[in-house]
Tab-separated table of C-alpha atoms in Angstrom:
chain	number	residue	atom	x	y	z
A	1	MET	CA	121.637	79.895	130.003
A	2	PRO	CA	121.971	79.218	134.041
A	3	ARG	CA	119.587	77.416	136.129
A	4	SER	CA	119.360	80.560	138.331
A	5	LEU	CA	118.857	84.013	136.719
A	6	GLU	CA	119.450	86.690	139.305
A	7	PRO	CA	118.731	89.993	138.168
A	8	LEU	CA	121.988	91.067	139.922
A	9	ASP	CA	123.876	89.145	137.961
A	10	LEU	CA	123.077	90.531	134.752
A	11	GLY	CA	121.197	94.180	135.772
A	12	ILE	CA	117.995	93.703	134.568
A	13	GLN	CA	114.747	92.257	135.650
A	14	ILE	CA	113.208	88.572	134.632
A	15	PRO	CA	109.708	90.050	133.948
A	16	TYR	CA	107.367	88.638	136.515
A	17	HIS	CA	105.227	86.229	134.168
A	18	PHE	CA	108.344	84.419	132.684
A	19	ARG	CA	108.727	83.390	136.266
A	20	CYS	CA	107.530	79.953	137.525
A	21	PRO	CA	105.528	80.160	140.471
A	22	ILE	CA	107.605	77.332	141.955
A	23	SER	CA	110.924	78.216	141.837
A	24	LEU	CA	110.188	81.969	140.465
A	25	GLU	CA	112.985	81.186	138.223
A	26	LEU	CA	113.021	81.909	134.153
A	27	MET	CA	110.967	79.246	132.681
A	28	ARG	CA	112.780	76.992	130.334
A	29	ASP	CA	109.790	74.633	129.862
A	30	PRO	CA	106.514	76.392	130.297
A	31	VAL	CA	103.381	73.724	131.082
A	32	THR	CA	99.831	74.798	131.489
A	33	VAL	CA	97.695	72.762	134.236
A	34	CYS	CA	93.956	71.836	134.071
A	35	THR	CA	93.607	75.247	136.680
A	36	GLY	CA	94.784	77.499	133.877
A	37	GLN	CA	98.037	78.294	135.611
A	38	THR	CA	101.553	78.209	133.846
A	39	TYR	CA	104.524	76.496	135.817
A	40	ASP	CA	107.746	75.075	134.677
A	41	ARG	CA	107.688	71.596	133.654
A	42	THR	CA	110.877	70.325	135.693
A	43	SER	CA	108.727	72.818	139.272
A	44	ILE	CA	105.659	71.433	138.727
A	45	GLU	CA	106.295	67.578	137.865
A	46	SER	CA	108.327	68.008	141.357
A	47	TRP	CA	105.831	69.279	143.218
A	48	VAL	CA	103.763	66.220	142.181
A	49	SER	CA	106.646	63.547	142.570
A	50	THR	CA	106.612	65.017	146.591
A	51	GLY	CA	103.078	64.139	147.245
A	52	ASN	CA	101.179	67.360	146.022
A	53	ASN	CA	98.835	66.020	143.263
A	54	THR	CA	95.491	66.758	144.673
A	55	THR	CA	96.285	70.933	144.790
A	56	CYS	CA	97.190	73.278	142.167
A	57	PRO	CA	100.271	75.217	144.119
A	58	VAL	CA	98.820	78.598	143.512
A	59	THR	CA	95.453	78.346	143.579
A	60	ARG	CA	94.934	75.567	145.458
A	61	ALA	CA	92.057	74.222	143.474
A	62	PRO	CA	91.743	70.272	142.972
A	63	LEU	CA	93.821	69.214	139.944
A	64	SER	CA	91.443	66.561	138.721
A	65	ASP	CA	93.652	65.835	135.521
A	66	PHE	CA	97.063	66.331	135.254
A	67	THR	CA	97.720	66.765	132.042
A	68	LEU	CA	100.778	69.091	131.354
A	69	ILE	CA	99.900	70.712	128.055
A	70	PRO	CA	103.119	72.769	126.194
A	71	ASN	CA	102.442	76.988	126.577
A	72	HIS	CA	104.250	77.113	123.233
A	73	THR	CA	103.194	81.246	122.903
A	74	LEU	CA	104.800	81.749	126.317
A	75	ARG	CA	107.606	80.018	124.998
A	76	ARG	CA	108.133	82.083	121.987
A	77	LEU	CA	107.403	85.417	124.440
A	78	ILE	CA	110.402	84.170	126.418
A	79	GLN	CA	112.483	83.126	124.000
A	80	GLU	CA	111.951	86.613	122.213
A	81	TRP	CA	113.476	88.308	125.768
A	82	CYS	CA	116.353	86.222	125.791
A	83	VAL	CA	117.589	87.409	122.183
A	84	SER	CA	116.376	91.320	122.959
A	85	ASN	CA	118.618	91.095	126.523
A	86	ARG	CA	121.259	89.263	124.714
A	87	SER	CA	123.762	91.986	125.051
A	88	SER	CA	123.579	91.843	128.693
A	89	GLY	CA	124.383	88.288	129.101
A	90	VAL	CA	121.015	86.587	128.809
A	91	GLU	CA	121.455	83.317	126.749
A	92	ARG	CA	118.133	81.859	124.414
A	93	ILE	CA	116.879	78.924	125.623
A	94	PRO	CA	116.504	76.004	123.840
A	95	THR	CA	113.243	74.631	122.402
A	96	PRO	CA	112.298	72.214	125.046
A	97	LYS	CA	111.704	68.872	123.486
A	98	GLN	CA	108.230	66.722	123.908
A	99	PRO	CA	108.071	63.888	126.575
A	100	ALA	CA	107.066	60.997	124.863
A	101	ASP	CA	103.389	60.086	124.739
A	102	PRO	CA	102.836	56.606	126.703
A	103	THR	CA	100.903	55.838	124.019
A	104	SER	CA	103.134	55.537	121.436
A	105	VAL	CA	106.009	54.183	123.527
A	106	ARG	CA	103.331	51.161	123.541
A	107	ALA	CA	102.751	50.900	120.451
A	108	LEU	CA	106.419	51.056	118.812
A	109	LEU	CA	107.315	48.473	121.408
A	110	SER	CA	104.245	46.186	120.385
A	111	GLN	CA	105.634	46.831	116.428
A	112	ALA	CA	109.371	46.837	117.494
A	113	SER	CA	108.433	43.128	118.809
A	114	ALA	CA	106.043	41.690	116.513
A	115	THR	CA	107.027	38.139	115.150
A	116	PHE	CA	106.974	36.501	112.407
A	117	GLY	CA	103.189	36.010	110.545
A	118	THR	CA	101.911	39.376	111.701
A	119	HIS	CA	103.284	41.196	108.213
A	120	VAL	CA	105.320	43.502	109.590
A	121	SER	CA	108.788	44.119	108.208
A	122	VAL	CA	112.043	44.197	109.661
A	123	ARG	CA	112.572	47.396	108.865
A	124	SER	CA	109.270	48.852	110.065
A	125	ARG	CA	110.904	46.944	113.622
A	126	ALA	CA	113.822	48.807	112.720
A	127	ALA	CA	112.369	52.122	111.926
A	128	ALA	CA	110.441	51.792	115.469
A	129	LEU	CA	113.655	51.224	117.507
A	130	ARG	CA	115.178	54.102	116.250
A	131	ARG	CA	112.873	56.001	117.333
A	132	LEU	CA	112.795	54.439	120.956
A	133	ARG	CA	116.039	54.616	121.154
A	134	GLY	CA	115.694	58.567	119.570
A	135	PHE	CA	113.172	59.014	122.781
A	136	ALA	CA	115.575	57.643	125.260
A	137	ARG	CA	118.143	60.152	124.129
A	138	ASP	CA	115.621	62.942	124.599
A	139	SER	CA	115.364	62.613	128.421
A	140	GLU	CA	115.842	60.562	131.484
A	141	LYS	CA	111.532	60.534	131.665
A	142	ASN	CA	111.536	58.976	128.563
A	143	ARG	CA	113.668	56.230	129.788
A	144	VAL	CA	111.371	55.757	132.999
A	145	LEU	CA	108.411	55.564	130.599
A	146	ILE	CA	110.015	53.254	127.987
A	147	ALA	CA	111.284	51.142	130.788
A	148	GLY	CA	108.028	50.770	132.767
A	149	SER	CA	106.561	49.924	129.675
A	150	ASN	CA	108.665	46.313	129.355
A	151	GLY	CA	110.943	47.423	127.691
A	152	LYS	CA	113.952	46.472	129.160
A	153	GLU	CA	112.250	42.645	128.569
A	154	ILE	CA	111.218	42.749	124.485
A	155	LEU	CA	114.809	44.123	123.977
A	156	ILE	CA	116.332	41.769	125.758
A	157	ARG	CA	114.173	39.118	123.798
A	158	ILE	CA	114.724	41.062	120.293
A	159	LEU	CA	118.226	40.962	120.996
A	160	PHE	CA	118.668	37.339	121.136
A	161	SER	CA	116.381	36.112	119.537
A	162	ASP	CA	116.610	37.591	116.467
A	163	GLU	CA	118.795	36.974	113.529
A	164	ALA	CA	118.099	40.405	111.472
A	165	PRO	CA	121.426	42.360	112.130
A	166	GLU	CA	119.612	45.798	111.725
A	167	LEU	CA	117.256	44.527	114.676
A	168	VAL	CA	120.402	43.252	116.839
A	169	SER	CA	122.644	46.636	116.703
A	170	GLU	CA	119.070	48.656	117.039
A	171	SER	CA	118.246	46.396	120.362
A	172	LEU	CA	121.611	46.088	121.394
A	173	ALA	CA	121.906	50.435	121.398
A	174	LEU	CA	118.975	51.018	123.057
A	175	LEU	CA	119.375	48.325	126.292
A	176	VAL	CA	122.482	50.125	127.034
A	177	THR	CA	120.806	52.922	127.696
A	178	PHE	CA	119.031	51.658	130.677
A	179	PRO	CA	120.187	51.189	133.814
A	180	MET	CA	120.617	47.152	134.461
A	181	LYS	CA	120.410	46.571	137.959
A	182	GLU	CA	117.318	44.224	138.279
A	183	SER	CA	119.822	40.462	139.007
A	184	ASP	CA	117.078	38.206	137.946
A	185	GLN	CA	117.589	39.898	134.203
A	186	CYS	CA	121.389	39.830	134.873
A	187	VAL	CA	121.995	36.406	136.015
A	188	ALA	CA	119.853	35.252	133.066
A	189	ILE	CA	122.157	36.825	130.753
A	190	VAL	CA	125.399	35.660	132.352
A	191	SER	CA	124.186	32.086	133.271
A	192	ASP	CA	123.166	31.248	129.671
A	193	PRO	CA	125.742	30.257	127.834
A	194	GLY	CA	124.075	30.823	124.011
A	195	ARG	CA	123.072	34.407	125.454
A	196	VAL	CA	127.205	34.862	126.192
A	197	GLU	CA	128.829	33.120	123.268
A	198	PHE	CA	126.392	35.336	121.419
A	199	LEU	CA	127.195	38.457	122.594
A	200	THR	CA	130.686	37.645	122.706
A	201	ARG	CA	130.278	37.080	118.767
A	202	LEU	CA	129.582	40.637	118.939
A	203	LEU	CA	132.645	42.419	120.307
A	204	PHE	CA	133.872	40.946	116.806
A	205	ASP	CA	130.841	43.088	114.680
A	206	LEU	CA	132.248	44.771	112.101
A	207	SER	CA	130.135	47.455	113.266
A	208	THR	CA	132.193	49.596	116.262
A	209	GLU	CA	128.986	51.078	117.444
A	210	THR	CA	127.796	47.138	118.223
A	211	ARG	CA	131.325	46.246	119.528
A	212	VAL	CA	131.224	48.850	122.185
A	213	ASN	CA	127.598	48.510	123.089
A	214	ALA	CA	128.387	44.156	123.542
A	215	ALA	CA	131.282	45.435	125.883
A	216	ALA	CA	128.853	47.775	127.421
A	217	LEU	CA	125.960	45.321	127.733
A	218	ILE	CA	128.712	42.428	129.093
A	219	GLU	CA	130.014	44.995	131.650
A	220	MET	CA	126.378	46.117	132.946
A	221	VAL	CA	125.569	42.551	133.480
A	222	LEU	CA	128.683	41.344	135.212
A	223	THR	CA	128.422	44.460	137.809
A	224	GLY	CA	124.498	43.178	138.581
A	225	SER	CA	124.887	39.444	138.632
A	226	LYS	CA	128.118	39.846	140.887
A	227	GLY	CA	128.896	36.613	138.686
A	228	THR	CA	131.599	35.495	135.859
A	229	VAL	CA	131.289	34.759	132.225
A	230	SER	CA	131.948	31.609	130.722
A	231	ASN	CA	134.316	31.995	126.942
A	232	SER	CA	136.489	34.429	128.948
A	233	GLU	CA	139.105	34.375	127.082
A	234	SER	CA	137.432	35.542	123.199
A	235	ILE	CA	135.762	38.273	125.635
A	236	PHE	CA	138.874	39.457	127.029
A	237	GLU	CA	140.107	39.845	123.333
A	238	GLY	CA	137.296	41.377	122.242
A	239	VAL	CA	137.492	44.173	125.191
A	240	LEU	CA	141.139	44.427	124.983
A	241	ASP	CA	140.756	45.139	121.374
A	242	LEU	CA	138.712	48.280	122.271
A	243	LEU	CA	141.662	49.451	124.632
A	244	ARG	CA	144.061	48.459	122.447
A	245	ASP	CA	142.512	50.829	118.687
A	246	PRO	CA	139.635	52.433	120.215
A	247	ILE	CA	139.098	54.132	115.942
A	248	THR	CA	135.354	54.796	116.142
A	249	SER	CA	133.094	57.841	116.073
A	250	HIS	CA	133.764	58.402	119.802
A	251	PRO	CA	137.048	56.933	120.973
A	252	ARG	CA	136.300	58.224	124.304
A	253	ARG	CA	133.441	56.469	125.098
A	254	ALA	CA	135.205	53.110	123.115
A	255	LEU	CA	138.227	53.487	126.138
A	256	LYS	CA	135.600	54.861	128.969
A	257	ILE	CA	133.544	51.169	128.015
A	258	GLY	CA	136.237	49.586	127.845
A	259	THR	CA	138.024	50.438	130.721
A	260	LYS	CA	134.627	49.473	132.612
A	261	ALA	CA	134.187	45.761	131.197
A	262	LEU	CA	137.958	45.003	131.766
A	263	PHE	CA	137.670	45.847	135.487
A	264	ALA	CA	134.104	43.915	136.205
A	265	LEU	CA	136.011	41.184	133.920
A	266	CYS	CA	138.576	40.806	136.507
A	267	LEU	CA	136.628	41.117	139.294
A	268	SER	CA	136.625	37.157	139.352
A	269	LYS	CA	139.676	35.924	140.610
A	270	ASN	CA	139.772	32.787	138.296
A	271	THR	CA	139.513	35.360	135.418
A	272	ARG	CA	142.342	37.151	136.375
A	273	GLN	CA	145.397	34.893	134.901
A	274	ILE	CA	142.997	35.068	131.618
A	275	ALA	CA	143.480	38.987	131.645
A	276	ILE	CA	147.033	38.209	131.682
A	277	SER	CA	147.448	35.450	129.209
A	278	ALA	CA	145.757	37.715	127.309
A	279	GLY	CA	147.830	40.926	127.440
A	280	ALA	CA	145.990	43.154	129.314
A	281	PRO	CA	148.655	44.511	131.245
A	282	GLU	CA	151.010	46.327	128.203
A	283	ILE	CA	147.560	47.496	126.988
A	284	LEU	CA	146.695	49.441	130.354
A	285	ILE	CA	149.793	50.623	131.142
A	286	ASP	CA	150.223	51.880	127.026
A	287	ARG	CA	146.712	53.667	127.684
A	288	LEU	CA	147.747	55.138	131.447
A	289	ALA	CA	150.371	56.742	129.338
A	290	ALA	CA	148.711	58.101	126.710
A	291	GLY	CA	146.311	59.754	128.969
A	292	LEU	CA	142.880	59.250	129.905
A	293	ASP	CA	139.884	60.596	131.691
A	294	ARG	CA	140.489	60.784	135.521
A	295	CYS	CA	137.289	57.977	136.019
A	296	ASP	CA	138.737	55.677	132.601
A	297	ALA	CA	142.069	56.167	134.986
A	298	GLU	CA	140.966	55.648	138.262
A	299	ARG	CA	139.165	52.539	137.108
A	300	ALA	CA	142.115	51.425	134.731
A	301	LEU	CA	144.712	51.617	138.166
A	302	ALA	CA	142.282	49.617	139.762
A	303	THR	CA	142.628	46.993	137.707
A	304	VAL	CA	146.141	47.330	137.109
A	305	GLU	CA	145.875	46.454	141.340
A	306	LEU	CA	143.977	44.071	140.748
A	307	LEU	CA	146.302	41.767	138.371
A	308	CYS	CA	149.310	42.697	140.792
A	309	ARG	CA	147.400	40.990	143.128
A	310	THR	CA	148.997	37.709	141.154
A	311	PRO	CA	152.824	36.217	140.893
A	312	GLU	CA	152.095	36.662	137.258
A	313	GLY	CA	150.515	39.704	136.925
A	314	CYS	CA	152.753	41.383	138.937
A	315	ALA	CA	155.983	40.206	136.711
A	316	ALA	CA	153.785	41.471	133.558
A	317	PHE	CA	153.647	44.773	135.109
A	318	GLY	CA	156.922	45.098	135.954
A	319	GLU	CA	158.540	44.300	133.215
A	320	HIS	CA	156.698	46.639	131.310
A	321	ALA	CA	159.471	49.849	131.289
A	322	LEU	CA	156.675	52.470	132.345
A	323	THR	CA	154.988	50.686	134.965
A	324	VAL	CA	157.056	51.575	138.282
A	325	PRO	CA	157.634	55.284	137.149
A	326	LEU	CA	153.973	55.990	135.873
A	327	LEU	CA	152.608	54.728	139.402
A	328	VAL	CA	155.045	56.455	141.199
A	329	LYS	CA	154.108	59.791	138.624
A	330	THR	CA	150.139	59.006	139.366
A	331	ILE	CA	150.647	59.360	143.319
A	332	LEU	CA	149.576	62.442	144.448
A	333	ARG	CA	148.712	63.374	140.901
A	334	VAL	CA	145.098	62.372	139.457
A	335	SER	CA	142.615	61.970	142.842
A	336	ASP	CA	142.643	60.248	146.271
A	337	ARG	CA	141.909	57.395	144.656
A	338	ALA	CA	143.829	57.117	142.106
A	339	THR	CA	146.761	57.536	144.453
A	340	GLU	CA	145.624	54.488	146.703
A	341	TYR	CA	145.584	52.516	143.589
A	342	ALA	CA	148.978	53.518	142.255
A	343	ALA	CA	150.834	52.718	146.123
A	344	GLY	CA	148.862	49.638	146.163
A	345	ALA	CA	149.844	48.192	142.763
A	346	LEU	CA	153.651	49.475	143.518
A	347	LEU	CA	153.163	47.940	146.625
A	348	ALA	CA	153.166	43.951	145.281
A	349	ILE	CA	155.945	44.928	142.567
A	350	CYS	CA	158.308	46.355	145.280
A	351	THR	CA	157.193	42.764	146.972
A	352	ALA	CA	158.177	40.551	143.969
A	353	GLU	CA	161.600	41.848	143.310
A	354	GLU	CA	164.258	43.782	144.831
A	355	ARG	CA	165.010	45.192	141.511
A	356	TRP	CA	161.615	47.214	140.958
A	357	ARG	CA	162.088	48.357	144.592
A	358	ASP	CA	164.948	50.402	143.001
A	359	GLU	CA	163.619	51.585	140.278
A	360	ALA	CA	161.084	53.211	142.693
A	361	VAL	CA	163.601	54.737	144.317
A	362	GLY	CA	164.964	55.643	141.665
A	363	ALA	CA	161.592	57.481	140.476
A	364	GLY	CA	161.603	59.636	143.716
A	365	VAL	CA	158.791	57.258	145.208
A	366	VAL	CA	160.098	57.950	148.828
A	367	VAL	CA	159.416	61.658	149.058
A	368	ARG	CA	155.840	61.259	147.355
A	369	LEU	CA	154.654	58.506	149.857
A	370	LEU	CA	156.111	60.821	152.450
A	371	LEU	CA	153.408	63.182	151.274
A	372	MET	CA	150.786	60.411	151.043
A	373	VAL	CA	151.380	60.078	154.705
A	374	GLN	CA	151.022	63.159	155.772
A	375	SER	CA	148.401	64.089	153.171
A	376	GLU	CA	144.261	63.830	153.291
A	377	CYS	CA	144.395	60.529	151.438
A	378	THR	CA	141.928	57.606	152.711
A	379	GLU	CA	143.101	56.151	155.942
A	380	ARG	CA	143.551	52.872	153.105
A	381	ALA	CA	146.040	54.895	150.751
A	382	LYS	CA	148.337	55.547	154.067
A	383	ARG	CA	148.635	52.435	155.362
A	384	LYS	CA	150.183	51.118	151.537
A	385	ALA	CA	152.337	53.894	151.544
A	386	GLN	CA	153.824	53.262	155.155
A	387	LYS	CA	154.204	49.462	154.009
A	388	LEU	CA	155.516	50.038	150.725
A	389	LEU	CA	157.847	52.723	152.705
A	390	LYS	CA	159.111	50.062	155.532
A	391	LEU	CA	159.279	47.650	152.071
A	392	LEU	CA	161.666	50.162	150.673
A	393	ARG	CA	163.866	51.192	153.749
A	394	ASP	CA	167.053	49.205	152.622
A	395	SER	CA	166.912	50.716	149.070
A	396	TRP	CA	166.751	54.306	150.030
A	397	PRO	CA	170.095	55.947	148.697
A	398	ASP	CA	171.904	58.074	151.223
A	399	TYR	CA	170.829	61.496	149.491
A	400	SER	CA	166.634	60.672	149.886
A	401	PHE	CA	167.042	63.113	153.525
A	402	ALA	CA	170.500	64.676	153.226
A	403	ASN	CA	169.307	68.451	154.667
A	404	SER	CA	165.948	67.971	155.056
A	405	ASP	CA	163.761	69.180	157.585
A	406	CYS	CA	160.489	67.958	155.968
A	407	PHE	CA	160.749	64.470	155.957
A	408	GLY	CA	161.916	63.058	158.982
A	409	CYS	CA	161.459	58.610	158.375
A	410	SER	CA	160.925	58.310	161.995
A	411	GLU	CA	158.339	60.437	162.936
A	412	VAL	CA	156.041	59.767	159.786
A	413	VAL	CA	156.369	55.505	160.019
A	414	PRO	CA	156.389	53.898	163.350
A	415	PHE	CA	158.683	51.133	161.965
């Protein structure tokens, strides 16, 4: 259902008591405050978060207790009204999932982190982690609540201190649902060879979900710490396996996580040679040729440009039969970022050897570059295009601009 339901859009009037007094929109999750007034949960929570937590928006009476009580009767009436007006284009609002209770979250975290000698079985601890994982999937508010209850620290401790595979997989799956922006946490993982070795082993786990989650955590801690990891050869092997053969129940997630992890690993100059030796160029080009989502394609192309900053990278990409035509085809086709990365990679490859310059010209790169410098793409992308045009000047065939009034090179690129 649209967030804003206007009467003119559907030709019907929403009953007044179904509208939130704050947003004036149809309530999806009506809750009642201590003054007896009912609001949509999202609206009243926004009201409180902006510092208005002392008064009720309608009555202006003090909010002595900010307990939100779900108004199930009103919600059912709203759902029935939606169903009865389905012929007018109204969709039934889903039954909202109630936010996790802070006391329950703390109890589950305590149960999950119970140590030996407390008579709490591995099965019970894993069950607690699964319930917490369900809460985390339900809403961002639940994730904030779990993290605010020292959840991430507890999960990190469980992940790296327990031998039970069930606890490892559950704690890892839950941990990667939270952002890892705290540099101290990320550095503590990246700088510990034992923890890095443990994550590396998980990249080769029998469970594909565990492999994907291990790669996700590696990407998160590398990004958060802006550092590098030891044992890079094995890590590259595990991450590239995800891209080479993402056979999972969610292959798109495996590809997304794989491209993110590979990019994070290649940000360090010291690891790019390892990536090239591990076969990253061939896998990246094959994946781009097979098709990726826009964001994944941008990240993969950014990784290609990073690896092309080394002579070995240029050679590896240049020798792949699809590299040059694929990069040329990408220009002005996917996004501004993809265009910039593709142009940067082509500039490096064409600078390396003349035969790849001829190949790029034969693939039609000149016209695309001229369109680039006249387009609204970034200035950095235009500079790369101009440099590449200048580099390719001697390779331009005579027929490139024959009878063309649109692409006067001297007017576009000042040599």
